[in-house]
Amino acid sequence: MKTRPVWLALLLLASTAAAAHLELVAGGGTREKDGPAVECRLKEPFGVEFLPGGEMVIVEMTSGNRVLQVDKKGWLTHLAGTGAKGFSGDNGPAAEATFNGIHNLAVLPSGSLLLADSFNHALRKIDSGTVRTLAGGPGPTGSGARSGPLSEAKFSTLIQIALHPDGRHLLAADIGNRRVCRINLEAGTFETVAGNGTRGVPADGAMAADAPLVDPRAAVFDGQGGFYVLERGGHALRHVDADGRIRTVAGTGREGWSGDGGPGLEATFRGPKHLCMDRDGSVIVADAENHVIRRFDPKSGRVTAVAGTGKAGNGAAGREPLETDLRRPHGVTVGPDGLLYITDTYNDRILRLVP
């Protein structure tokens, strides 16, 4: 019996290996009620996070105003929100509560959920199926105090909230107040850690809490005692070190689609919306209005595309990431499996990047 040469066996193996691709994990279907996630209709999904057991939780923006769960077998169920826009249900069943434009969420070690109920100007919590408001709420908005008890915090438009690995501290990016707050969940307090409430470009080396910001929409802890801030209107990524000093690490401040693969400070963004940290310490940016996902490597200082062509499209799954047209990829999250999850909001679906 003849055997293949080793080189030929390796060549055949390489030719049959699956290429990197985007895989559909939820949305894109027409089913209105609970069922297989890939057959269900999502309504402007934005934030995606994972429960301690590995189940995925999705929040929807203004078209949906719901919180959904996808179990590890891919079955979608409804957790919270009636689908109507409003502010109701505190201290009652989460399924009967109303929200207004949920943009993001965080999952506590206990499995409780924190929601950025953006257009209600509120931070809300779902614990054992009951919803309550931790801070803010509808009515007059304002900057309020720069620090103090969380119950007295006032938000304008709370967009991204991000949990510290210790499970006790939360970053909250308030684009309307042009501030980033750090919340101590155990003590029930907050303090402004970036932004003085005015709109402007911060000088490199300035104390972040005293500096202006240009529309801070997202913030995430860096794992080194500092954090990153993403500015939608500033078209830039900035870093605040452990001493509280801010500097620009990517973006020229002008909107555009250029500089991919080169130095971050020479790259242009267009309305970046969301970010997360990858396991290797790099930063994943949802460059939403460029229809791409990009990576900033703090070691090399370079920005490279991860998914999307730069053109709007239907986000069809199964193609290589850089050959897939996304429409408006708002959210990015690294799952417990180490893979990148992308919420292609205006295509009403969630994709996973399979390497």
XYZ file of C-alpha atoms in Angstrom:
355
model
C 0.000 0.000 0.000
C 1.427 3.334 -1.039
C 1.654 6.155 1.509
C 1.645 9.869 0.806
C 4.869 11.816 1.289
C 4.863 13.900 4.480
C 5.029 17.159 2.503
C 1.928 16.202 0.510
C -0.020 15.243 3.646
C 0.807 18.594 5.221
C -0.212 20.435 2.060
C -3.559 18.649 1.959
C -4.138 19.364 5.634
C -3.435 23.072 5.122
C -5.729 23.241 2.116
C -8.653 21.795 4.064
C -8.142 23.843 7.236
C -10.957 26.321 7.840
C -10.049 29.935 7.173
C -10.820 32.649 9.693
C -14.430 33.729 9.323
C -17.313 35.556 10.971
C -19.920 33.197 12.393
C -23.514 34.162 13.145
C -24.452 33.538 16.783
C -27.682 35.541 17.177
C -30.112 37.588 15.111
C -30.728 37.865 11.429
C -33.883 35.762 11.594
C -37.588 36.517 11.734
C -38.693 34.577 14.806
C -40.203 37.049 17.288
C -40.326 34.844 20.382
C -37.824 32.653 22.199
C -36.051 30.037 20.114
C -32.754 29.295 18.382
C -30.800 32.562 18.567
C -29.793 32.437 14.903
C -33.467 32.270 13.913
C -34.605 35.127 16.145
C -35.010 38.749 15.258
C -32.910 41.189 17.301
C -33.767 44.882 17.451
C -30.662 47.070 17.424
C -28.423 44.960 19.680
C -25.521 46.844 21.215
C -23.876 45.444 24.346
C -22.960 41.787 24.813
C -21.491 40.256 27.952
C -21.361 36.815 29.551
C -22.752 35.361 32.771
C -20.434 33.411 35.105
C -21.769 30.172 33.601
C -20.884 31.262 30.058
C -24.361 32.283 28.844
C -24.445 35.375 26.627
C -26.531 38.402 27.592
C -27.590 40.988 24.992
C -29.042 44.478 25.442
C -30.951 46.289 22.719
C -31.050 49.992 21.949
C -34.088 52.141 21.194
C -35.848 49.756 18.799
C -35.777 46.901 21.295
C -35.341 48.106 24.876
C -34.966 44.481 25.976
C -32.426 42.271 27.741
C -31.993 38.803 26.206
C -30.037 35.687 27.083
C -28.505 33.028 24.842
C -27.600 29.787 26.568
C -24.605 27.652 25.663
C -26.754 25.576 23.305
C -27.722 28.677 21.338
C -31.282 29.105 22.633
C -32.481 32.693 23.118
C -34.822 33.734 25.944
C -36.191 37.033 27.212
C -34.861 38.383 30.528
C -36.075 41.955 30.919
C -37.968 44.785 29.290
C -41.385 44.827 27.693
C -40.048 46.258 24.438
C -41.828 49.565 25.068
C -39.893 52.753 25.731
C -40.263 54.117 29.235
C -38.995 54.166 32.811
C -40.901 51.838 35.082
C -40.782 48.621 37.034
C -38.386 49.455 39.870
C -38.505 46.860 42.656
C -40.624 44.626 40.465
C -40.159 41.851 37.898
C -37.525 42.761 35.300
C -39.664 41.289 32.518
C -42.297 43.942 33.243
C -39.892 46.903 33.425
C -39.395 49.493 30.709
C -36.135 51.034 29.530
C -35.071 53.703 27.075
C -32.120 52.964 24.828
C -29.991 50.473 26.763
C -26.504 50.739 25.269
C -24.374 48.555 27.472
C -24.184 46.256 30.444
C -21.804 44.733 32.957
C -22.064 41.370 34.689
C -21.152 41.171 38.371
C -19.421 38.070 39.791
C -22.748 37.179 41.419
C -24.441 37.107 38.012
C -26.394 40.308 38.635
C -26.589 42.724 35.704
C -25.853 46.440 35.581
C -27.458 48.343 32.695
C -26.594 51.677 31.109
C -30.194 52.844 30.588
C -28.860 55.647 28.439
C -31.812 57.868 27.597
C -33.281 57.434 31.057
C -29.971 58.874 32.323
C -29.785 55.956 34.735
C -27.686 53.081 36.013
C -30.001 50.163 36.754
C -29.491 46.719 38.244
C -31.191 43.361 37.700
C -30.738 40.982 40.623
C -32.642 37.687 40.900
C -35.161 38.873 38.336
C -35.890 42.186 40.075
C -34.915 45.564 38.661
C -33.994 48.704 40.568
C -32.259 52.001 39.896
C -28.849 52.579 41.487
C -28.319 56.133 40.248
C -29.843 58.752 38.005
C -33.224 58.560 36.351
C -35.494 60.446 33.949
C -36.178 64.116 34.378
C -33.802 67.092 34.359
C -30.249 66.074 33.534
C -27.115 67.794 34.649
C -23.555 67.291 35.619
C -24.209 67.331 39.364
C -21.361 66.752 41.781
C -18.035 65.397 40.564
C -17.952 62.861 43.381
C -20.064 61.640 46.252
C -22.695 59.032 47.085
C -23.815 57.071 44.045
C -27.436 57.756 44.922
C -26.773 61.451 44.234
C -25.006 60.988 40.893
C -26.595 62.653 37.878
C -25.986 61.362 34.378
C -26.745 62.892 31.026
C -26.205 60.083 28.504
C -24.555 57.065 30.060
C -23.205 54.870 27.254
C -20.529 52.336 28.181
C -20.059 50.806 31.603
C -17.135 48.463 32.180
C -16.386 46.333 35.223
C -12.934 46.124 36.778
C -11.528 42.589 37.099
C -11.888 42.931 40.887
C -15.674 43.018 40.417
C -15.995 45.981 42.765
C -15.332 48.999 40.574
C -17.082 50.242 37.446
C -16.132 52.788 34.781
C -19.013 54.820 33.380
C -18.632 56.975 30.252
C -21.172 59.811 30.242
C -20.952 61.385 26.793
C -23.489 64.103 27.583
C -21.614 65.339 30.634
C -18.239 64.775 28.943
C -16.989 62.822 31.924
C -15.823 59.368 32.904
C -16.687 58.260 36.437
C -15.287 55.453 38.531
C -17.908 53.849 40.729
C -17.128 51.934 43.901
C -19.964 49.425 44.011
C -19.202 48.246 47.535
C -18.997 51.717 49.052
C -21.785 53.121 46.868
C -19.733 56.121 45.802
C -18.488 57.697 42.563
C -15.730 60.045 41.466
C -14.873 61.756 38.196
C -11.611 60.363 36.835
C -11.584 62.020 33.387
C -13.207 65.123 31.953
C -13.948 68.526 33.481
C -17.316 68.871 31.768
C -16.108 71.045 28.891
C -15.593 69.970 25.291
C -12.008 70.079 24.074
C -8.876 68.109 23.276
C -6.889 67.178 26.402
C -3.207 68.049 26.412
C -0.845 65.103 26.677
C 0.340 64.786 30.255
C -2.566 66.708 31.771
C -4.428 65.351 34.761
C -7.370 63.581 33.202
C -9.899 64.677 35.822
C -9.087 68.342 35.114
C -8.882 68.084 31.321
C -11.598 68.584 28.694
C -12.819 65.674 26.589
C -14.492 65.451 23.195
C -17.609 63.286 23.563
C -16.310 60.363 25.662
C -18.500 57.447 24.673
C -16.612 54.443 26.045
C -14.047 53.594 28.698
C -12.430 50.380 29.883
C -9.847 49.438 32.537
C -6.454 48.505 31.110
C -5.457 45.960 33.770
C -2.413 48.072 34.706
C -4.026 50.585 37.029
C -5.201 52.922 34.268
C -7.892 52.981 31.617
C -8.668 53.885 28.015
C -11.207 56.466 26.860
C -12.745 56.428 23.380
C -14.076 59.720 22.023
C -16.759 59.616 19.388
C -16.593 63.267 18.340
C -12.846 63.425 18.966
C -12.246 60.418 16.676
C -9.514 59.348 19.077
C -8.398 56.791 21.634
C -6.798 58.184 24.778
C -5.058 56.502 27.698
C -5.074 57.513 31.350
C -2.191 56.018 33.328
C -2.158 54.887 36.949
C -1.121 58.413 38.004
C -4.199 59.892 36.348
C -2.434 61.560 33.412
C -3.972 61.432 29.955
C -2.441 61.194 26.498
C -3.637 60.439 22.998
C -2.509 57.037 21.694
C -4.492 56.741 18.438
C -6.387 59.045 16.117
C -5.517 62.394 14.598
C -8.708 64.103 15.746
C -9.929 64.303 12.147
C -12.542 61.859 10.938
C -11.618 59.517 8.116
C -10.536 56.025 7.150
C -6.777 55.970 6.768
C -3.561 54.803 8.346
C -4.512 51.190 8.812
C -1.499 49.064 9.711
C 0.550 52.105 10.695
C 1.182 54.236 13.771
C -1.947 54.877 15.786
C -1.308 58.618 15.941
C -1.450 58.776 12.143
C -4.661 56.749 11.808
C -8.076 58.321 11.400
C -11.350 57.072 12.872
C -14.932 58.003 12.098
C -17.281 58.044 15.068
C -15.782 55.182 17.117
C -18.370 53.861 19.548
C -17.126 51.091 21.822
C -14.024 49.250 22.989
C -12.814 46.276 24.985
C -9.527 44.769 26.093
C -8.265 41.614 24.433
C -6.445 38.981 26.436
C -3.071 40.022 25.010
C -3.431 43.583 26.349
C -4.440 45.116 23.024
C -7.505 47.329 22.637
C -10.350 46.434 20.277
C -12.192 49.469 18.910
C -15.589 49.484 17.205
C -14.920 52.089 14.506
C -18.616 52.001 13.787
C -19.082 54.703 11.174
C -16.174 53.284 9.180
C -17.951 49.904 9.371
C -14.850 48.196 10.762
C -13.393 46.719 13.931
C -9.797 47.749 14.636
C -7.069 46.760 17.064
C -4.664 49.094 18.858
C -1.468 47.409 20.063
C 0.041 49.488 22.906
C 3.412 47.766 22.487
C 3.909 48.772 18.862
C 1.535 51.737 18.856
C -0.056 50.477 15.630
C -3.675 50.239 14.528
C -4.845 47.401 12.278
C -8.223 46.292 10.977
C -9.700 43.111 12.453
C -13.014 42.849 10.605
C -14.955 44.768 7.979
C -14.051 46.212 4.597
C -14.784 49.875 5.336
C -17.981 49.674 3.302
C -21.501 49.219 4.635
C -23.083 45.864 3.821
C -25.415 43.166 5.022
C -22.946 41.462 7.372
C -23.453 38.005 5.893
C -21.734 35.350 7.998
C -19.273 32.751 6.735
C -16.811 35.021 4.963
C -13.330 36.019 6.032
C -13.456 38.910 8.533
C -11.679 41.467 6.343
C -13.859 40.522 3.366
C -17.159 40.993 5.222
C -19.136 44.202 4.803
C -20.550 45.275 8.150
C -23.194 47.944 8.451
C -22.778 49.606 11.848
C -20.713 47.464 14.229
C -21.350 49.175 17.545
C -20.223 46.702 20.194
C -17.191 44.497 20.785
C -16.606 41.951 23.544
C -14.117 39.153 24.140
C -16.012 36.096 25.347
C -14.936 33.440 27.856
C -13.866 31.345 24.862
C -11.323 34.043 23.973
C -13.148 34.880 20.731
C -14.263 38.333 19.650
C -18.011 39.016 19.540
C -19.258 41.870 17.338
C -22.708 43.441 17.470
C -23.536 44.612 13.957
C -26.339 46.797 15.271
C -28.030 48.015 12.113
C -27.943 44.501 10.646
C -29.607 43.292 13.873
C -27.176 40.452 14.432
C -24.251 39.297 16.522
C -21.191 37.725 14.916
C -18.252 35.838 16.350
C -14.779 35.976 14.851
C -13.488 32.426 14.496
C -9.729 32.394 13.799
